[in-house]
CSV table of C-alpha atoms in Angstrom, one decimal:
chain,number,residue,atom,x,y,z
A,1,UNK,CA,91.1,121.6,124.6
A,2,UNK,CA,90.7,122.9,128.1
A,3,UNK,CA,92.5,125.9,128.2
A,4,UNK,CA,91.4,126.8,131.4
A,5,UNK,CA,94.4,124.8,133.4
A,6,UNK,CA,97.0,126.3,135.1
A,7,UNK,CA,99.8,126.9,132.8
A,8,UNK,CA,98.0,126.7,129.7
A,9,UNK,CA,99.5,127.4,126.0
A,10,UNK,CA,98.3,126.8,122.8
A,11,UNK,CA,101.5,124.5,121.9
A,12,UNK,CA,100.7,124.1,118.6
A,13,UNK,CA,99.7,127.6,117.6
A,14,UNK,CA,102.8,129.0,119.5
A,15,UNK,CA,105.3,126.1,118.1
A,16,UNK,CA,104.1,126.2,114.2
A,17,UNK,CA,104.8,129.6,113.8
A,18,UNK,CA,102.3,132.1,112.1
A,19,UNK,CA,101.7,129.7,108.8
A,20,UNK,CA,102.0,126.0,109.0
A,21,UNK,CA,99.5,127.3,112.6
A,22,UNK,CA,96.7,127.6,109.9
A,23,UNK,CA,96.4,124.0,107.9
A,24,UNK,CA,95.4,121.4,109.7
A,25,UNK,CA,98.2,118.5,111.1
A,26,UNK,CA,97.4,116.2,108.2
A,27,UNK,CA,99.4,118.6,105.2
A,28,UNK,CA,101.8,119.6,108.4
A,29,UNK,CA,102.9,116.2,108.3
A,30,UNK,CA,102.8,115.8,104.0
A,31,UNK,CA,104.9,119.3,104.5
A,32,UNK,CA,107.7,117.5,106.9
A,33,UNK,CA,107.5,115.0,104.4
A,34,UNK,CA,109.8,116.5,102.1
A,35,UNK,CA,112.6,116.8,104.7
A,36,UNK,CA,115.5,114.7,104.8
A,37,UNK,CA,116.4,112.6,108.0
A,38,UNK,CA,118.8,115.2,108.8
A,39,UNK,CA,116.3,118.3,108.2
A,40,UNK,CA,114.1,116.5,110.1
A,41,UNK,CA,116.5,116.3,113.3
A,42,UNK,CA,117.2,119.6,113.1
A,43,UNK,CA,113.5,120.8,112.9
A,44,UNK,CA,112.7,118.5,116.1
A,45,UNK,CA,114.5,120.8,118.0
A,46,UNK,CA,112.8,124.3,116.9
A,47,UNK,CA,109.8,123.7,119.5
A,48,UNK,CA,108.1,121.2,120.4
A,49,UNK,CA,105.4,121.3,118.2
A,50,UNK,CA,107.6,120.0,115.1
A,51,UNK,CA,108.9,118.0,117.6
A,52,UNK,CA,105.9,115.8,117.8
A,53,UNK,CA,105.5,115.6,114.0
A,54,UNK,CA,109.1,115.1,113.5
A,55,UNK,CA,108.7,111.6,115.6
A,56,UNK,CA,106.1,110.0,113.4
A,57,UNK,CA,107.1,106.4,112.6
A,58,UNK,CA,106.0,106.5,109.3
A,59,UNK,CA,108.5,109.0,108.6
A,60,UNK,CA,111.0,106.9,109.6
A,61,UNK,CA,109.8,103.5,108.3
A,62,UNK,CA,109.9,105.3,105.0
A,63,UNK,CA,113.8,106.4,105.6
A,64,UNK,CA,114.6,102.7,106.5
A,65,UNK,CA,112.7,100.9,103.7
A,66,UNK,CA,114.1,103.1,101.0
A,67,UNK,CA,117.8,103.3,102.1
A,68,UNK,CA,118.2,99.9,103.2
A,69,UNK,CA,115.3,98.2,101.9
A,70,UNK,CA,115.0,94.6,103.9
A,71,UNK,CA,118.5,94.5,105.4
A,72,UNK,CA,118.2,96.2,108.7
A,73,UNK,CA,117.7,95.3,112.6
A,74,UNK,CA,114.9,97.0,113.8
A,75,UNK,CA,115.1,98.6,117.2
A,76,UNK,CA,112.1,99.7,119.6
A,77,UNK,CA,111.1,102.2,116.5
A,78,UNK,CA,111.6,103.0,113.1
A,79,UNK,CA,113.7,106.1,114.2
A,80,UNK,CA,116.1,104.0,116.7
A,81,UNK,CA,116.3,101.7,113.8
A,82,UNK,CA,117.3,104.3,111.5
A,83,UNK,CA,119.9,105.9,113.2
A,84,UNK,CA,121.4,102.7,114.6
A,85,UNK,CA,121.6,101.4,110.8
A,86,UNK,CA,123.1,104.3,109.9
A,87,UNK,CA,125.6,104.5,113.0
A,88,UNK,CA,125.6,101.1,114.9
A,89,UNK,CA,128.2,101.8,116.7
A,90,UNK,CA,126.4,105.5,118.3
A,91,UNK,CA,125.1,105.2,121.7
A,92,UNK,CA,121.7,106.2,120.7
A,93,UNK,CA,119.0,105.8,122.8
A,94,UNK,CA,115.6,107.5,122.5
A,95,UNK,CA,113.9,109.7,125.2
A,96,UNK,CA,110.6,110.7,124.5
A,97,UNK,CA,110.2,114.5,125.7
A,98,UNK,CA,106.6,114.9,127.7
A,99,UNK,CA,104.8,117.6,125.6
A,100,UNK,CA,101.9,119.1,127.7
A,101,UNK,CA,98.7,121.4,126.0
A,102,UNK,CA,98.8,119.8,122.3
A,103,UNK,CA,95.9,118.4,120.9
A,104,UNK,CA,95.6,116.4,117.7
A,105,UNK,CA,93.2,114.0,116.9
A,106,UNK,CA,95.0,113.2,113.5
A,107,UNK,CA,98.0,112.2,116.0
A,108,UNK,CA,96.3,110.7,118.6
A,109,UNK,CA,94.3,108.1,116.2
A,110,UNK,CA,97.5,106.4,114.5
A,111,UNK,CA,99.1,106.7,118.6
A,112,UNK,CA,95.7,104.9,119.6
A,113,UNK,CA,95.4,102.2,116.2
A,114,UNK,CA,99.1,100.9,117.3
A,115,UNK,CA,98.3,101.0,121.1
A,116,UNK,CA,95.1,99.4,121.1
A,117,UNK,CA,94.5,96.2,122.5
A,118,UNK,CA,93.1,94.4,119.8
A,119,UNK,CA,91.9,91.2,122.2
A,120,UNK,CA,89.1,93.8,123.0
A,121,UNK,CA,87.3,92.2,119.6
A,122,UNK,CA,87.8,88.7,120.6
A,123,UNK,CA,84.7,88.5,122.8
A,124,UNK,CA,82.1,88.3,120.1
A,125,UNK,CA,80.1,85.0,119.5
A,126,UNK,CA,81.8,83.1,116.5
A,127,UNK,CA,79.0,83.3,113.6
A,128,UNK,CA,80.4,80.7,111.3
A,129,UNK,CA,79.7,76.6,111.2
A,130,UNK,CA,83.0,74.4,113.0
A,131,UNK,CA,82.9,71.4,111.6
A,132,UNK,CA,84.4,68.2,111.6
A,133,UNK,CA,84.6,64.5,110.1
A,134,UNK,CA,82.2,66.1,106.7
A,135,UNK,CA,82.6,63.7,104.2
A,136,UNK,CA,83.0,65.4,101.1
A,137,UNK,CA,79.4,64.7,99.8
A,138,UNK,CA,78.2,66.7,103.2
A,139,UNK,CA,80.8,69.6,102.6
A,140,UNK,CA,79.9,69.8,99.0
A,141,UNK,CA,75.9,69.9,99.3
A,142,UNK,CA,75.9,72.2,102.9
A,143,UNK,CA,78.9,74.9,102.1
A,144,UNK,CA,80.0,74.1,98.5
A,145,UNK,CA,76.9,74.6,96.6
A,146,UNK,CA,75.9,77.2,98.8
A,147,UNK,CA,79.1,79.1,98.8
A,148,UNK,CA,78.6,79.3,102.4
A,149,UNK,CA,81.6,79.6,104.7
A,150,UNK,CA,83.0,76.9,107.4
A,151,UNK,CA,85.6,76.3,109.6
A,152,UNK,CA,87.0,72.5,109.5
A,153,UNK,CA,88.6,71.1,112.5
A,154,UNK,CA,90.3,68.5,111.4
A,155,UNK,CA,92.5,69.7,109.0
A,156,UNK,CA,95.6,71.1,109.8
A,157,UNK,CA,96.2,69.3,113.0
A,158,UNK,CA,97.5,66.2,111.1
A,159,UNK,CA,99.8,68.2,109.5
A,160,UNK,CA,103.3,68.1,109.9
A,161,UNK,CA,103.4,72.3,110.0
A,162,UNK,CA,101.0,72.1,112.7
A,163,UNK,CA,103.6,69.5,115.1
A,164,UNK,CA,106.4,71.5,113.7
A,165,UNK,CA,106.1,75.2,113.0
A,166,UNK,CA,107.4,77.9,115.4
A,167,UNK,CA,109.7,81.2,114.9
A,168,UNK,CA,112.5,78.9,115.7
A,169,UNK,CA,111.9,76.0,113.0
A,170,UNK,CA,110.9,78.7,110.1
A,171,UNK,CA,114.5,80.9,111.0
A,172,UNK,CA,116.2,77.5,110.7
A,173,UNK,CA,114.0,75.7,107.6
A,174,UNK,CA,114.3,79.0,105.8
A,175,UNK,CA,118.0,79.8,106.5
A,176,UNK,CA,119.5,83.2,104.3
A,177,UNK,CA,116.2,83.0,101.8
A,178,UNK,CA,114.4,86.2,101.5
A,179,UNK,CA,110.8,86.3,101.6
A,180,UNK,CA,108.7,88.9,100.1
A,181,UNK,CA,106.7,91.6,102.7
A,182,UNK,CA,104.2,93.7,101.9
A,183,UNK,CA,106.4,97.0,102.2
A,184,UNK,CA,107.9,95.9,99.1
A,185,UNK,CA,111.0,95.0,100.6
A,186,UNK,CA,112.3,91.2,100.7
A,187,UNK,CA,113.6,89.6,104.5
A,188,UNK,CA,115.3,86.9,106.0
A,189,UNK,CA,112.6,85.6,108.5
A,190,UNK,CA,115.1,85.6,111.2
A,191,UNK,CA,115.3,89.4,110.2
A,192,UNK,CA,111.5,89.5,109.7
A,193,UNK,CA,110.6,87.5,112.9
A,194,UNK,CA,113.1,90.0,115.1
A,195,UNK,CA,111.0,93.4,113.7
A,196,UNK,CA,107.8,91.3,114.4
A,197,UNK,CA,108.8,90.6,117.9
A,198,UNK,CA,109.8,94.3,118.7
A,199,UNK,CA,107.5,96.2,116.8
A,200,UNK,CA,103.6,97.9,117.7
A,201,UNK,CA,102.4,99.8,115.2
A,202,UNK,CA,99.5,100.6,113.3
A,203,UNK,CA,99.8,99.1,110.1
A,204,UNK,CA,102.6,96.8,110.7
A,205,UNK,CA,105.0,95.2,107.9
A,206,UNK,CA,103.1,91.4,106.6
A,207,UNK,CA,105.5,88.5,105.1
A,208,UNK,CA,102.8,87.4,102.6
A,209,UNK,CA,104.9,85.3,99.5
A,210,UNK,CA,103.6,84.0,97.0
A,211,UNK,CA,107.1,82.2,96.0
A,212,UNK,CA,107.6,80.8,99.2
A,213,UNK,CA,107.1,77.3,97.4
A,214,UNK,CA,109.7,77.7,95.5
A,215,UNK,CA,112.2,79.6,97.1
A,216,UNK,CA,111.5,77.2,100.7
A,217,UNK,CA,110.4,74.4,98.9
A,218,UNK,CA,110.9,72.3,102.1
A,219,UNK,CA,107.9,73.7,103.6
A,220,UNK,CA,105.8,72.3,100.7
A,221,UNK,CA,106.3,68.9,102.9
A,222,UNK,CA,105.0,69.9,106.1
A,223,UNK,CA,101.2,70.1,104.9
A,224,UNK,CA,99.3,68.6,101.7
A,225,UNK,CA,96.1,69.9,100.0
A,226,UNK,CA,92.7,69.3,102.1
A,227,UNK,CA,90.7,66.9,100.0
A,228,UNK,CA,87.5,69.7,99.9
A,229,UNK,CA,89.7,71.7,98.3
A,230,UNK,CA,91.5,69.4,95.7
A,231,UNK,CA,89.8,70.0,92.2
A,232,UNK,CA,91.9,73.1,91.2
A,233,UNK,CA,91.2,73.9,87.5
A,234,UNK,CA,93.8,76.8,87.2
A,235,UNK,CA,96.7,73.5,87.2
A,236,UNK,CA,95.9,73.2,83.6
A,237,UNK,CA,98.1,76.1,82.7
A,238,UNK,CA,101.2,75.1,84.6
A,239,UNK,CA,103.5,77.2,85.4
A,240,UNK,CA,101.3,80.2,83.9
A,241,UNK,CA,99.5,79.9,86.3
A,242,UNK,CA,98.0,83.1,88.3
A,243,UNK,CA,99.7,83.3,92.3
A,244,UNK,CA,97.5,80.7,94.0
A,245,UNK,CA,99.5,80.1,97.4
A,246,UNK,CA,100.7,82.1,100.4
A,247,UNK,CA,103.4,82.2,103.4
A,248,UNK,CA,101.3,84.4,105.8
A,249,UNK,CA,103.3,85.4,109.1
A,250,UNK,CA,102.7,88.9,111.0
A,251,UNK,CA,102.9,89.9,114.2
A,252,UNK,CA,99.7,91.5,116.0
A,253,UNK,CA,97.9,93.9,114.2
A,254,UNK,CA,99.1,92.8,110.7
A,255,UNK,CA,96.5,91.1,108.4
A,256,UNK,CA,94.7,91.7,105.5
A,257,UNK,CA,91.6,94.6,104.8
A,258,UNK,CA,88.5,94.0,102.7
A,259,UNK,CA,88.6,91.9,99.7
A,260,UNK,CA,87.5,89.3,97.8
A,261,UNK,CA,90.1,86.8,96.3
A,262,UNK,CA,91.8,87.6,93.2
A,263,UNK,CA,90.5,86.2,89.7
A,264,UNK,CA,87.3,85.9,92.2
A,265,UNK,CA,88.7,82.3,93.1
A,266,UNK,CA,87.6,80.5,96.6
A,267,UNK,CA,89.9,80.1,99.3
A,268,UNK,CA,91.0,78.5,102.5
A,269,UNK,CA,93.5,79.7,105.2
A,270,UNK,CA,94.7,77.3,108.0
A,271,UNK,CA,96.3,79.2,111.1
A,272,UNK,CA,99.4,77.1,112.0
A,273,UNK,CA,100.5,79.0,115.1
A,274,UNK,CA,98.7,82.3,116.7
A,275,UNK,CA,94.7,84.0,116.3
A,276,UNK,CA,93.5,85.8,114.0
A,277,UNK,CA,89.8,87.7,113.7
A,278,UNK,CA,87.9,86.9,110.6
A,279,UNK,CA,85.0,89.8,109.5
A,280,UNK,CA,83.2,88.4,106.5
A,281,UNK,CA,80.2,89.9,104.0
A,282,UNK,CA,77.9,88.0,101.4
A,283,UNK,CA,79.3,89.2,97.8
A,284,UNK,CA,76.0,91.1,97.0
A,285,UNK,CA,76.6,93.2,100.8
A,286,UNK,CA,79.7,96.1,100.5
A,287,UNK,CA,81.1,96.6,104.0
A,288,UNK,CA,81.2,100.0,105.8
A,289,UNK,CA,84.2,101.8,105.1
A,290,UNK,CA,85.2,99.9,102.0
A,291,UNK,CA,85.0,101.8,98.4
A,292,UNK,CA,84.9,99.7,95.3
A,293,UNK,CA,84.9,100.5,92.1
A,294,UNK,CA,82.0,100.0,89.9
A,295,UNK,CA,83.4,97.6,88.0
A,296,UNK,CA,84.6,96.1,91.1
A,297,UNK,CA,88.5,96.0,90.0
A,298,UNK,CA,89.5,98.6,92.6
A,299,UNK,CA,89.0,99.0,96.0
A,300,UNK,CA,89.8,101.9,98.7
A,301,UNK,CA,89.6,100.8,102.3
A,302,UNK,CA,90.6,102.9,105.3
A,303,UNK,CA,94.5,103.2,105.7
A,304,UNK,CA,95.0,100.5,108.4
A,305,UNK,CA,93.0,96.9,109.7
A,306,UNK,CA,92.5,98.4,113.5
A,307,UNK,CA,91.1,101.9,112.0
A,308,UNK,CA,88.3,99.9,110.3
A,309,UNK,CA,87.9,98.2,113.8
A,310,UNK,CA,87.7,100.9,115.7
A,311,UNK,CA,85.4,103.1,113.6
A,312,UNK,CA,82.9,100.3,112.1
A,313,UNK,CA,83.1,97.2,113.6
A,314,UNK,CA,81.4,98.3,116.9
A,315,UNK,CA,78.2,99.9,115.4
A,316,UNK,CA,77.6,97.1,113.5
A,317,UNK,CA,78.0,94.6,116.1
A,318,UNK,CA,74.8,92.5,117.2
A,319,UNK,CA,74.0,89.3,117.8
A,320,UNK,CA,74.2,87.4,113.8
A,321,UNK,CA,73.6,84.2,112.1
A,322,UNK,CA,74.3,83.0,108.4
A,323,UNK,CA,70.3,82.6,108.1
A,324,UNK,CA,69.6,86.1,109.0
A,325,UNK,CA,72.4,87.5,107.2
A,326,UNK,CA,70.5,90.0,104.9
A,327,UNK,CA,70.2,93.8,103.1
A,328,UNK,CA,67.7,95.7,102.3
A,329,UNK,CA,67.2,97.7,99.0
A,330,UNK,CA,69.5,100.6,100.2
A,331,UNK,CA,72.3,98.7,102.0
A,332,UNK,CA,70.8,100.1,105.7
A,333,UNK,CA,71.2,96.5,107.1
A,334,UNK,CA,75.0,95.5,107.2
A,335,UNK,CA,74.6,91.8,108.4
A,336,UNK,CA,77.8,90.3,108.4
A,337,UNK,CA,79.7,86.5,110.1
A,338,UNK,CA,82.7,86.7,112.5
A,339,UNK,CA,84.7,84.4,113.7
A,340,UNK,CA,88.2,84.1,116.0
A,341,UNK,CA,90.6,81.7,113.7
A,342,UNK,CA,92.6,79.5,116.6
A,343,UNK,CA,95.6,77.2,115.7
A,344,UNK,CA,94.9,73.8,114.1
A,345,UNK,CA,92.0,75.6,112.6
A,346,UNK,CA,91.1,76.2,108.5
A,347,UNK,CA,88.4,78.3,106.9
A,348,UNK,CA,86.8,77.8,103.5
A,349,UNK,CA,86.2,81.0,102.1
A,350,UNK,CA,83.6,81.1,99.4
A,351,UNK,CA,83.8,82.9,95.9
A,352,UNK,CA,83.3,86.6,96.1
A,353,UNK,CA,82.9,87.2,99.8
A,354,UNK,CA,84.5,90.0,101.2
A,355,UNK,CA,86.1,89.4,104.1
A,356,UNK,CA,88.9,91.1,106.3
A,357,UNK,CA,92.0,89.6,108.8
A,358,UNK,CA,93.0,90.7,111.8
A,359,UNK,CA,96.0,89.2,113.7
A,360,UNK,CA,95.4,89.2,117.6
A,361,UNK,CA,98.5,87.4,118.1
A,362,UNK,CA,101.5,86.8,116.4
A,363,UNK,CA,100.7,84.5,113.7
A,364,UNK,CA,102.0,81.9,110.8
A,365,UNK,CA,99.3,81.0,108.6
A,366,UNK,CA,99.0,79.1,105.0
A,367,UNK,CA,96.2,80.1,102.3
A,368,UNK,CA,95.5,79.1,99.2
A,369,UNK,CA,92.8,80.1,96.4
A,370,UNK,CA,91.6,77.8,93.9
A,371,UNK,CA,89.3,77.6,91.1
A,372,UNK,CA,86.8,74.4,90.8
A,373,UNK,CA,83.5,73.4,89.3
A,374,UNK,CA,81.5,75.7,91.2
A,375,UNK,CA,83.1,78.9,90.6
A,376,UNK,CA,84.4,78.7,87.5
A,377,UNK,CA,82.0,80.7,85.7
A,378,UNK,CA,82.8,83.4,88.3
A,379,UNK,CA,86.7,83.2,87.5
A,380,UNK,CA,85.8,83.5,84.0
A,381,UNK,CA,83.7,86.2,84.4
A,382,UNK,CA,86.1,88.4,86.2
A,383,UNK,CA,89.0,87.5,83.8
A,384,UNK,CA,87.3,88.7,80.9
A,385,UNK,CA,86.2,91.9,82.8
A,386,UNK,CA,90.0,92.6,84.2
A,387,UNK,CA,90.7,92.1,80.4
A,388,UNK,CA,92.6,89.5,80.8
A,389,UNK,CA,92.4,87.9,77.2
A,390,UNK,CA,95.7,86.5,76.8
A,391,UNK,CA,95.3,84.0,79.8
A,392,UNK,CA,91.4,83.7,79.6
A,393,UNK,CA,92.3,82.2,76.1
A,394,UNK,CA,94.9,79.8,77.6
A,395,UNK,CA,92.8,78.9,80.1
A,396,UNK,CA,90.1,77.8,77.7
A,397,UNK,CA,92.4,76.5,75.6
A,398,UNK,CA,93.9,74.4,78.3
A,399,UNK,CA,90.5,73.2,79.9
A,400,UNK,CA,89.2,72.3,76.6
A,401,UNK,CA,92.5,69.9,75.7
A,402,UNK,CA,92.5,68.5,79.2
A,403,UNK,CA,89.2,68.4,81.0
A,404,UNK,CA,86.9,68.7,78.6
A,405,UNK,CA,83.5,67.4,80.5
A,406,UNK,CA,84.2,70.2,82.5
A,407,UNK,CA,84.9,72.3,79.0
A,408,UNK,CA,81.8,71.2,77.6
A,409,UNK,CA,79.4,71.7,80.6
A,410,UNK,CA,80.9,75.4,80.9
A,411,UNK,CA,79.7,75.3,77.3
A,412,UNK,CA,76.2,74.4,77.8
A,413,UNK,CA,75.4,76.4,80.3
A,414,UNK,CA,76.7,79.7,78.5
A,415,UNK,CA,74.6,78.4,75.8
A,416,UNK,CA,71.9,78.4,78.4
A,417,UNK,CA,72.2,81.5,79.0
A,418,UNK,CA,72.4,82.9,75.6
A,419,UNK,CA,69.6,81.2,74.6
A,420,UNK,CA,67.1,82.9,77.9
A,421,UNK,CA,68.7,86.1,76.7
A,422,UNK,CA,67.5,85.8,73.0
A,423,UNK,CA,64.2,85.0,74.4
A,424,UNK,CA,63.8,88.0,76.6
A,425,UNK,CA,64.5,86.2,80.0
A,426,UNK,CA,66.8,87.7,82.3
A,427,UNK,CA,69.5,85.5,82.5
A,428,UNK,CA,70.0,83.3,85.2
A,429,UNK,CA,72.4,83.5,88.1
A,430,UNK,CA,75.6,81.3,87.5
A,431,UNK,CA,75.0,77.7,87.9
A,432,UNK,CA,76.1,76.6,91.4
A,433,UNK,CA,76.5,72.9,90.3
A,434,UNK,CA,78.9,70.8,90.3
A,435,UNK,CA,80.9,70.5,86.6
A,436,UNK,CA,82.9,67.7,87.6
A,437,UNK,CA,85.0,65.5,85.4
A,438,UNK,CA,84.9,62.5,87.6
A,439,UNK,CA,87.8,60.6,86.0
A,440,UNK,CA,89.8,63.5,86.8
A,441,UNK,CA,88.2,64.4,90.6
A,442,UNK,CA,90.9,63.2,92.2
A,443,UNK,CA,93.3,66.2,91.4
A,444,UNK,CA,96.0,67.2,93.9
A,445,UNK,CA,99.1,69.4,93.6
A,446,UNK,CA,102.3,67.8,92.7
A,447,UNK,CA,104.4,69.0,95.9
């Protein structure tokens, strides 16, 4: 801090007082978090010290979700919002008071994560294959096999959705259903659409419904299954069937941070409206910042998409292709593909790549995660680690009574393996070919 400007005080020792002066802002703030709206109002105006913490949003957003869950207009901020749910008809409007000589850098990164431009990472040279007209011998053999990523262009833009979707058709398709976001609350989407048109914030709220087919089953109409992407072995069990499908709509900064699929399916995501930035990492590379497990089953990340931006994406960032892409014995090399996701657009995302979402615009977006002949040992694998017995035994059960080539070929090649094993071999990596039952290759979903 420079304390040698005219005027200077030491806002934050003088405003704390002589205790809360010595911990750093991070446990002032899980301190204030014990206060009640009211105590909190009443502590803004002790200095202005507690006022600054007293005005973080995430305060707020946590009064509003758990009084009044989904059913709220939001307002500029989650504090307007808050008091205008709780008195709508109070002529509340929020001045911020200019508070000179306090420095905080725990403050100032969440003030800089929601203020960002995040077009600033649009720039970068896309890394991954666009391609269009493959047959589905040539996407099989060049990005199937080789659980290599691509971007099809001639997907989605025959799709109804694409002609069709906006804010304005989704309010009206969708009427008074509530879709699920990932605060845990459940919204209209003319509700959800208002906050995302009046909101910036760091980590902000993501519609992403897994039910949406059910509870909108309209939508189901508006697109159909890409023939790549038809064989989908998990239909076997019906409705028992893990969550396979999402409604993804966000405004900017919302998206998704380091993962791989669940159940270590594949995926693809088609952007209907809006941009979104794509990060992806080979399964065997883990990306900077991200914290798995050892068995793999959990996974910390940093608390927000634009954090993980703005403190790794930039050192990493050099000039990349998917044949250089590479790490050496201690992880020092963190290659990694990027790509910007534009409208009309659809990505195939392999089996066990981690990969990362970014919205740079406001954005409506479908994805879906399936499980085929060329991952299915993976999914098996991961099932039985995750201890999931009850449907692994279902599943097998299910596979076995109604596609058994494919049964029998998962069959042999376990046997395979056993046998290498007996013999003192190190076993193999999973097959990448195909297990196809070709009377039944044909599969799509019933919509």
């Amino acid at each position: 801090m420079d304390t040698t400007k005219p005027g200077f005080l030491d806002r934050r020792a003088v405003g704390l007082g002589q205790y809360l002066r010595q911990v750093d802002d991070q446990t002032v703030l899980a301190v204030v978090e014990f206060l009640s709206p009211k105590e909190l109002c009443v502590l803004s105006v002790v200095s202005k010290a507690l006022y600054l913490f007293t005005q973080e949003d995430e305060l707020w957003k946590y009064f509003v979700l758990d009084r009044f869950g989904g059913e709220f207009a939001f307002q500029h901020n989650w504090k307007s919002t808050y008091v205008h749910q709780c008195y709508p008809h109070f002529p509340f409007s929020h001045q911020p008071i200019q508070v000179s000589f306090f420095y905080s850098d725990y403050l100032f990164q969440s003030w800089r994560c929601s203020s960002l431009d995040v077009k600033c990472w649009a720039d970068a040279p896309d890394t991954i294959d666009r391609r269009s007209n493959l047959t589905m011998e040539e996407f099989t053999r060049e990005y199937l096999v080789p659980n290599k990523p691509v971007i099809l262009t001639d997907v989605v833009t025959q799709w109804p959705a694409f002609k069709e979707w906006n804010e304005q058709t989704l309010i009206d398709k969708a009427g008074d259903t509530k879709f699920f976001i990932n605060s845990n609350v459940y919204m209209t989407m003319a509700d959800y659409m208002r906050y995302c048109n009046h909101v910036q914030e760091e980590n902000p709220m993501y519609l992403f419904d897994h039910y949406y087919g059910e509870k909108a089953p309209q939508l189901l109409h508006d697109y159909a299954v890409p023939d790549y992407f038809s064989e989908d072995l998990f239909a076997v069990l019906g409705a028992k069937r893990p969550s396979f499908r999402w409604l993804l709509v966000g405004p900017t900064r919302a998206g998704a941070s380091f993962h791989k699929d669940p159940n270590h399916t594949s995926a693809w995501n088609a952007v209907i409206t809006g941009v979104k930035k794509w990060v992806m990492y080979p399964p065997h590379v883990t990306p900077p910042g991200v914290h798995p497990s050892e068995d793999g089953l959990e996974v910390v990340t940093p608390i927000s998409i634009v954090e993980w931006f703005t403190n790794f994406y930039q050192p990493n960032k050099r000039p990349r292709t998917a044949g250089n892409m590479s790490c050496n014995g201690n992880g020092a090399k963190k290659e990694f593909l990027e790509c910007l996701l534009r409208p009309g657009e659809i990505i195939f995302v392999p089996t066990g790549w981690w990969h990362t979402v970014l919205n740079l615009e406001p954005s409506i977006a479908i994805t879906q995660n399936f499980c085929d002949s060329h991952n299915i040992h993976n999914v098996l694998d991961f099932m039985r680690k995750k201890k999931k017995l009850d449907l692994v035994e279902q599943f097998e059960s299910r596979l076995k009574e109604l596609r058994p080539k494919v049964w029998q070929q998962i069959q042999n090649n376990d046997n395979d393996n056993d046998n290498r094993n007996d013999n003192g071999q190190n076993a193999p990596k999973k097959s990448s070919r195909p297990l196809v039952d070709k009377s039944q290759s044909n599969f799509m979903f019933d919509f």
